[in-house]
Short mmCIF file of C-alpha atoms in Angstrom, two decimals:
data_model
loop_
_atom_site.label_atom_id
_atom_site.label_comp_id
_atom_site.label_asym_id
_atom_site.label_seq_id
_atom_site.Cartn_x
_atom_site.Cartn_y
_atom_site.Cartn_z
CA MET A 1 52.09 90.91 112.43
CA THR A 2 53.78 87.63 113.48
CA LEU A 3 56.76 86.09 112.34
CA GLU A 4 54.51 83.12 111.12
CA GLU A 5 51.86 85.58 109.35
CA PHE A 6 54.97 87.24 107.78
CA PHE A 7 56.48 83.95 106.42
CA HIS A 8 53.20 83.15 104.89
CA THR A 9 53.42 86.06 102.96
CA VAL A 10 57.17 85.78 101.89
CA PRO A 11 56.98 82.14 100.84
CA LYS A 12 60.68 82.45 99.42
CA ALA A 13 63.54 84.42 100.70
CA ALA A 14 67.28 84.92 101.05
CA ALA A 15 68.56 85.27 104.39
CA ALA A 16 71.63 87.41 105.19
CA PHE A 17 73.05 85.61 107.85
CA SER A 18 75.79 86.24 110.31
CA GLY A 19 75.60 83.60 113.18
CA GLY A 20 74.39 86.15 115.79
CA THR A 21 71.34 86.21 117.90
CA ASP A 22 69.19 88.01 115.57
CA SER A 23 69.69 86.36 112.08
CA ALA A 24 69.66 82.88 113.92
CA LEU A 25 66.08 83.38 115.04
CA LEU A 26 64.96 84.82 111.64
CA LEU A 27 66.47 81.45 109.69
CA TRP A 28 64.83 79.33 112.47
CA ALA A 29 61.35 81.30 111.94
CA ALA A 30 61.74 81.07 108.21
CA LYS A 31 62.42 77.46 108.40
CA ARG A 32 59.82 76.77 111.22
CA TYR A 33 56.91 78.63 109.05
CA GLY A 34 57.72 76.67 105.79
CA CYS A 35 59.61 79.49 103.76
CA ASP A 36 61.80 78.29 101.01
CA VAL A 37 64.90 79.81 102.90
CA ARG A 38 68.42 79.75 102.15
CA ALA A 39 71.06 81.52 104.17
CA TYR A 40 74.26 83.89 102.77
CA TYR A 41 77.15 84.25 104.96
CA VAL A 42 79.35 87.42 103.61
CA LYS A 43 82.88 86.72 104.43
CA THR A 44 84.83 89.73 104.88
CA PRO A 45 88.19 90.93 106.76
CA PHE A 46 85.55 92.53 109.22
CA GLN A 47 84.06 89.41 110.54
CA PRO A 48 85.94 86.91 113.26
CA ARG A 49 86.39 83.40 112.34
CA PHE A 50 84.06 82.37 115.19
CA GLU A 51 81.25 84.12 113.66
CA TYR A 52 81.71 82.08 110.63
CA GLU A 53 81.99 78.83 112.70
CA ASP A 54 78.80 79.69 114.50
CA ALA A 55 76.89 80.28 111.47
CA CYS A 56 78.05 77.01 109.82
CA ARG A 57 76.80 75.23 113.16
CA LEU A 58 73.58 77.00 112.99
CA ALA A 59 72.85 76.16 109.41
CA ARG A 60 73.71 72.31 110.15
CA GLU A 61 71.53 72.26 113.12
CA LEU A 62 68.82 74.06 111.42
CA ASP A 63 69.14 71.78 108.03
CA VAL A 64 69.20 75.07 105.92
CA LEU A 65 71.47 75.35 102.93
CA MET A 66 74.66 78.26 103.54
CA SER A 67 76.24 79.95 100.84
CA VAL A 68 79.25 81.93 101.49
CA VAL A 69 79.92 85.01 99.73
CA GLU A 70 83.20 86.49 99.54
CA LEU A 71 84.04 90.15 99.58
CA ASP A 72 87.21 91.89 100.14
CA ILE A 73 85.65 95.16 101.66
CA LEU A 74 88.77 96.75 102.21
CA THR A 75 88.69 97.50 98.52
CA VAL A 76 85.74 99.60 99.17
CA PRO A 77 87.43 102.91 99.48
CA GLU A 78 84.71 104.61 101.57
CA ALA A 79 84.79 101.29 104.02
CA ALA A 80 88.63 101.32 104.27
CA ALA A 81 88.78 105.06 105.27
CA ASN A 82 86.66 104.78 107.90
CA GLY A 83 84.86 107.49 107.97
CA PRO A 84 81.66 108.46 109.88
CA GLN A 85 79.38 106.80 107.02
CA ARG A 86 81.73 103.97 107.06
CA CYS A 87 78.75 101.59 107.97
CA TYR A 88 76.47 103.10 105.41
CA HIS A 89 79.04 102.08 102.70
CA CYS A 90 80.07 98.90 104.03
CA LYS A 91 76.30 97.66 103.80
CA ARG A 92 75.81 99.14 100.51
CA ALA A 93 78.72 96.99 99.33
CA LEU A 94 77.90 93.78 101.18
CA PHE A 95 73.84 93.83 100.25
CA ASN A 96 74.89 94.99 96.42
CA ARG A 97 76.83 91.91 96.27
CA LEU A 98 74.06 89.50 98.00
CA TRP A 99 71.31 90.89 95.76
CA GLU A 100 73.68 89.59 93.01
CA THR A 101 74.05 86.58 94.26
CA VAL A 102 70.61 85.86 95.53
CA ARG A 103 68.68 87.14 92.17
CA ARG A 104 71.08 84.65 90.39
CA ASP A 105 70.07 81.94 92.58
CA GLY A 106 66.55 82.68 91.91
CA TYR A 107 65.55 84.25 95.57
CA PRO A 108 63.11 87.33 94.92
CA VAL A 109 63.40 88.73 98.67
CA LEU A 110 66.42 89.46 100.74
CA LEU A 111 66.16 89.71 104.61
CA ASP A 112 68.17 90.68 107.45
CA GLY A 113 68.27 90.19 111.21
CA THR A 114 67.47 93.92 112.27
CA ASN A 115 65.21 93.79 115.27
CA ALA A 116 63.03 96.84 116.64
CA SER A 117 65.59 97.69 119.06
CA ASP A 118 67.98 98.77 116.41
CA ASP A 119 67.71 102.95 116.37
CA ALA A 120 67.67 103.77 112.76
CA GLY A 121 68.81 107.18 113.72
CA ASP A 122 72.25 105.89 115.00
CA ARG A 123 72.81 103.19 112.45
CA PRO A 124 73.92 104.39 109.00
CA GLY A 125 73.82 100.86 107.90
CA MET A 126 70.05 101.08 108.23
CA ARG A 127 69.55 103.55 105.65
CA ALA A 128 71.46 101.33 103.13
CA LEU A 129 69.28 98.44 103.90
CA GLN A 130 66.10 100.60 103.27
CA GLU A 131 67.67 101.83 99.96
CA LEU A 132 68.28 98.58 98.58
CA GLU A 133 64.59 97.16 99.36
CA VAL A 134 66.06 94.61 102.26
CA ARG A 135 63.53 93.62 104.37
CA SER A 136 63.70 93.04 108.06
CA PRO A 137 61.04 90.67 109.50
CA LEU A 138 62.08 90.93 113.20
CA ARG A 139 61.75 95.02 113.05
CA GLU A 140 58.66 94.56 110.97
CA CYS A 141 56.93 92.45 113.52
CA GLY A 142 58.27 94.56 116.21
CA LEU A 143 60.34 92.28 118.24
CA THR A 144 62.73 93.83 120.48
CA LYS A 145 66.12 92.43 121.44
CA GLU A 146 64.78 90.86 124.51
CA GLU A 147 62.03 89.23 122.92
CA VAL A 148 64.33 87.74 120.36
CA ARG A 149 66.45 86.45 123.21
CA ARG A 150 63.34 85.00 124.74
CA LEU A 151 62.01 83.50 121.74
CA SER A 152 65.53 82.00 120.91
CA ARG A 153 65.53 80.36 124.05
CA GLU A 154 62.55 78.93 123.73
CA ALA A 155 63.41 77.65 120.39
CA GLY A 156 66.61 75.71 121.60
CA LEU A 157 68.97 77.84 119.71
CA PHE A 158 72.33 78.19 121.23
CA THR A 159 72.67 81.72 120.17
CA TRP A 160 70.02 82.87 122.29
CA ASP A 161 72.39 84.53 124.95
CA LYS A 162 75.38 85.19 122.51
CA PRO A 163 76.70 88.63 123.27
CA ALA A 164 76.11 91.00 120.65
CA TYR A 165 79.13 91.38 118.19
CA ALA A 166 79.84 94.60 116.41
CA CYS A 167 82.07 94.00 113.43
CA LEU A 168 85.89 94.34 113.81
CA ALA A 169 86.04 97.36 111.98
CA THR A 170 84.40 99.31 115.21
CA ARG A 171 87.79 98.34 117.49
CA ILE A 172 89.76 101.04 114.77
CA PRO A 173 88.67 104.59 115.65
CA THR A 174 86.91 106.58 113.11
CA GLY A 175 89.01 108.37 110.98
CA THR A 176 91.80 106.43 111.02
CA PRO A 177 92.24 103.97 107.83
CA ILE A 178 91.76 100.17 108.23
CA GLN A 179 94.32 97.88 107.68
CA ALA A 180 94.19 94.30 107.47
CA ARG A 181 96.94 93.97 110.17
CA ASP A 182 95.26 96.09 112.63
CA LEU A 183 91.97 93.67 111.98
CA GLU A 184 93.83 90.47 112.22
CA ARG A 185 95.76 91.60 115.62
CA VAL A 186 92.49 92.70 117.02
CA GLU A 187 90.78 89.36 116.25
CA ARG A 188 93.70 87.58 117.52
CA ALA A 189 93.58 89.57 120.88
CA GLU A 190 89.93 88.86 121.45
CA ALA A 191 90.11 85.07 120.52
CA ALA A 192 92.98 85.11 123.47
CA LEU A 193 90.77 86.97 126.09
CA ALA A 194 87.72 84.77 125.12
CA ALA A 195 90.15 81.59 125.71
CA LEU A 196 91.24 83.35 129.25
CA GLY A 197 87.33 83.32 130.25
CA PHE A 198 86.28 86.72 129.02
CA ARG A 199 82.70 87.23 127.86
CA ASP A 200 81.04 90.46 126.36
CA PHE A 201 84.19 92.63 125.70
CA ARG A 202 86.23 94.55 123.24
CA VAL A 203 89.56 95.12 122.25
CA ARG A 204 89.97 98.64 120.52
CA LEU A 205 93.03 100.12 118.98
CA PHE A 206 94.00 103.00 120.95
CA HIS A 207 97.22 105.08 119.57
CA GLY A 208 98.61 101.45 118.89
CA ALA A 209 97.95 100.16 122.23
CA ALA A 210 95.33 97.49 123.00
CA ARG A 211 92.43 98.79 125.09
CA VAL A 212 90.39 96.41 126.87
CA GLN A 213 86.87 97.14 127.77
CA ALA A 214 84.96 94.57 129.71
CA THR A 215 81.99 94.63 131.69
CA ALA A 216 81.70 95.55 135.55
CA ALA A 217 81.38 91.70 136.60
CA GLN A 218 84.48 90.70 134.65
CA LEU A 219 86.76 93.81 135.59
CA PRO A 220 87.70 91.55 138.92
CA LEU A 221 88.68 88.91 136.31
CA ALA A 222 90.95 91.31 134.18
CA LEU A 223 92.94 92.16 137.51
CA GLU A 224 93.09 88.91 138.75
CA ARG A 225 94.48 87.49 135.11
CA ARG A 226 96.49 90.63 134.50
CA GLU A 227 99.33 88.72 133.60
CA ASP A 228 98.07 86.29 131.64
CA LEU A 229 96.26 88.93 129.73
CA THR A 230 99.43 90.94 129.05
CA VAL A 231 101.17 87.75 127.86
CA ALA A 232 98.57 86.88 125.35
CA LEU A 233 98.46 90.45 124.03
CA ARG A 234 102.16 91.17 124.23
CA SER A 235 102.88 89.50 120.36
CA ASP A 236 100.52 91.96 119.01
CA PHE A 237 100.55 95.00 121.05
CA SER A 238 103.46 96.66 122.99
CA ASP A 239 101.33 98.50 124.99
CA ILE A 240 97.94 97.04 127.02
CA LEU A 241 95.24 99.54 128.66
CA LEU A 242 92.58 98.35 130.81
CA ASP A 243 89.59 100.69 130.59
CA LEU A 244 88.20 101.18 134.14
CA ALA A 245 84.80 102.85 132.86
CA PRO A 246 83.00 98.97 132.35
CA ARG A 247 81.35 98.28 129.36
CA ALA A 248 77.78 98.00 129.30
CA PRO A 249 76.42 94.18 129.03
CA SER A 250 75.53 93.63 125.64
CA ALA A 251 71.60 93.78 125.30
#
């Protein structure tokens, strides 16, 4: 099945829209193939500001209406506790809220951007999507991450080569309760690194310190700009560590 065929069978739908590569292609395809689609961005403490800005930009470029649904995910005890099933509980809460909103707006189908490269066995959140009957057109059509990027480039989407971005909660070690303050300082640290020219990296909390993970190609930049990096992160972290095991580039 192709995306065109999928949207011929789904003429009206709401799309969970993060501003990332996958949901961008999903929204483009829905619009391209005549679906009456509306984008829904869920704003939580787990999402950084730049994701929201990218989502707004793309919705404007595609001329698709985007609604913002706010949810304080830290009020969900199982998500804030940050156990091994955090992603499952987070997705349950997010998509329950989305379903309430999209049904009220008159949309009978809710879509998300999961693709065929996403491993259901390694993603507890995908179980929540299945339980809540959220459809994933990219996955149903067998589109891998590589194909999503190729099609996005052909479609002229600025997100085609955007690095994969896991939510800010993944920067906190599993088992460590998530606090808004830690999410905020990690977000500031990553914004600072982006301003210094880094791309496809993570700043993780490690016993109170910042552990910077960069790709092999950007490790020399981390060493070259060590002082700038230290100054940029010092206001939020007293200790700053560079992980010498290179981070694999995002697919």
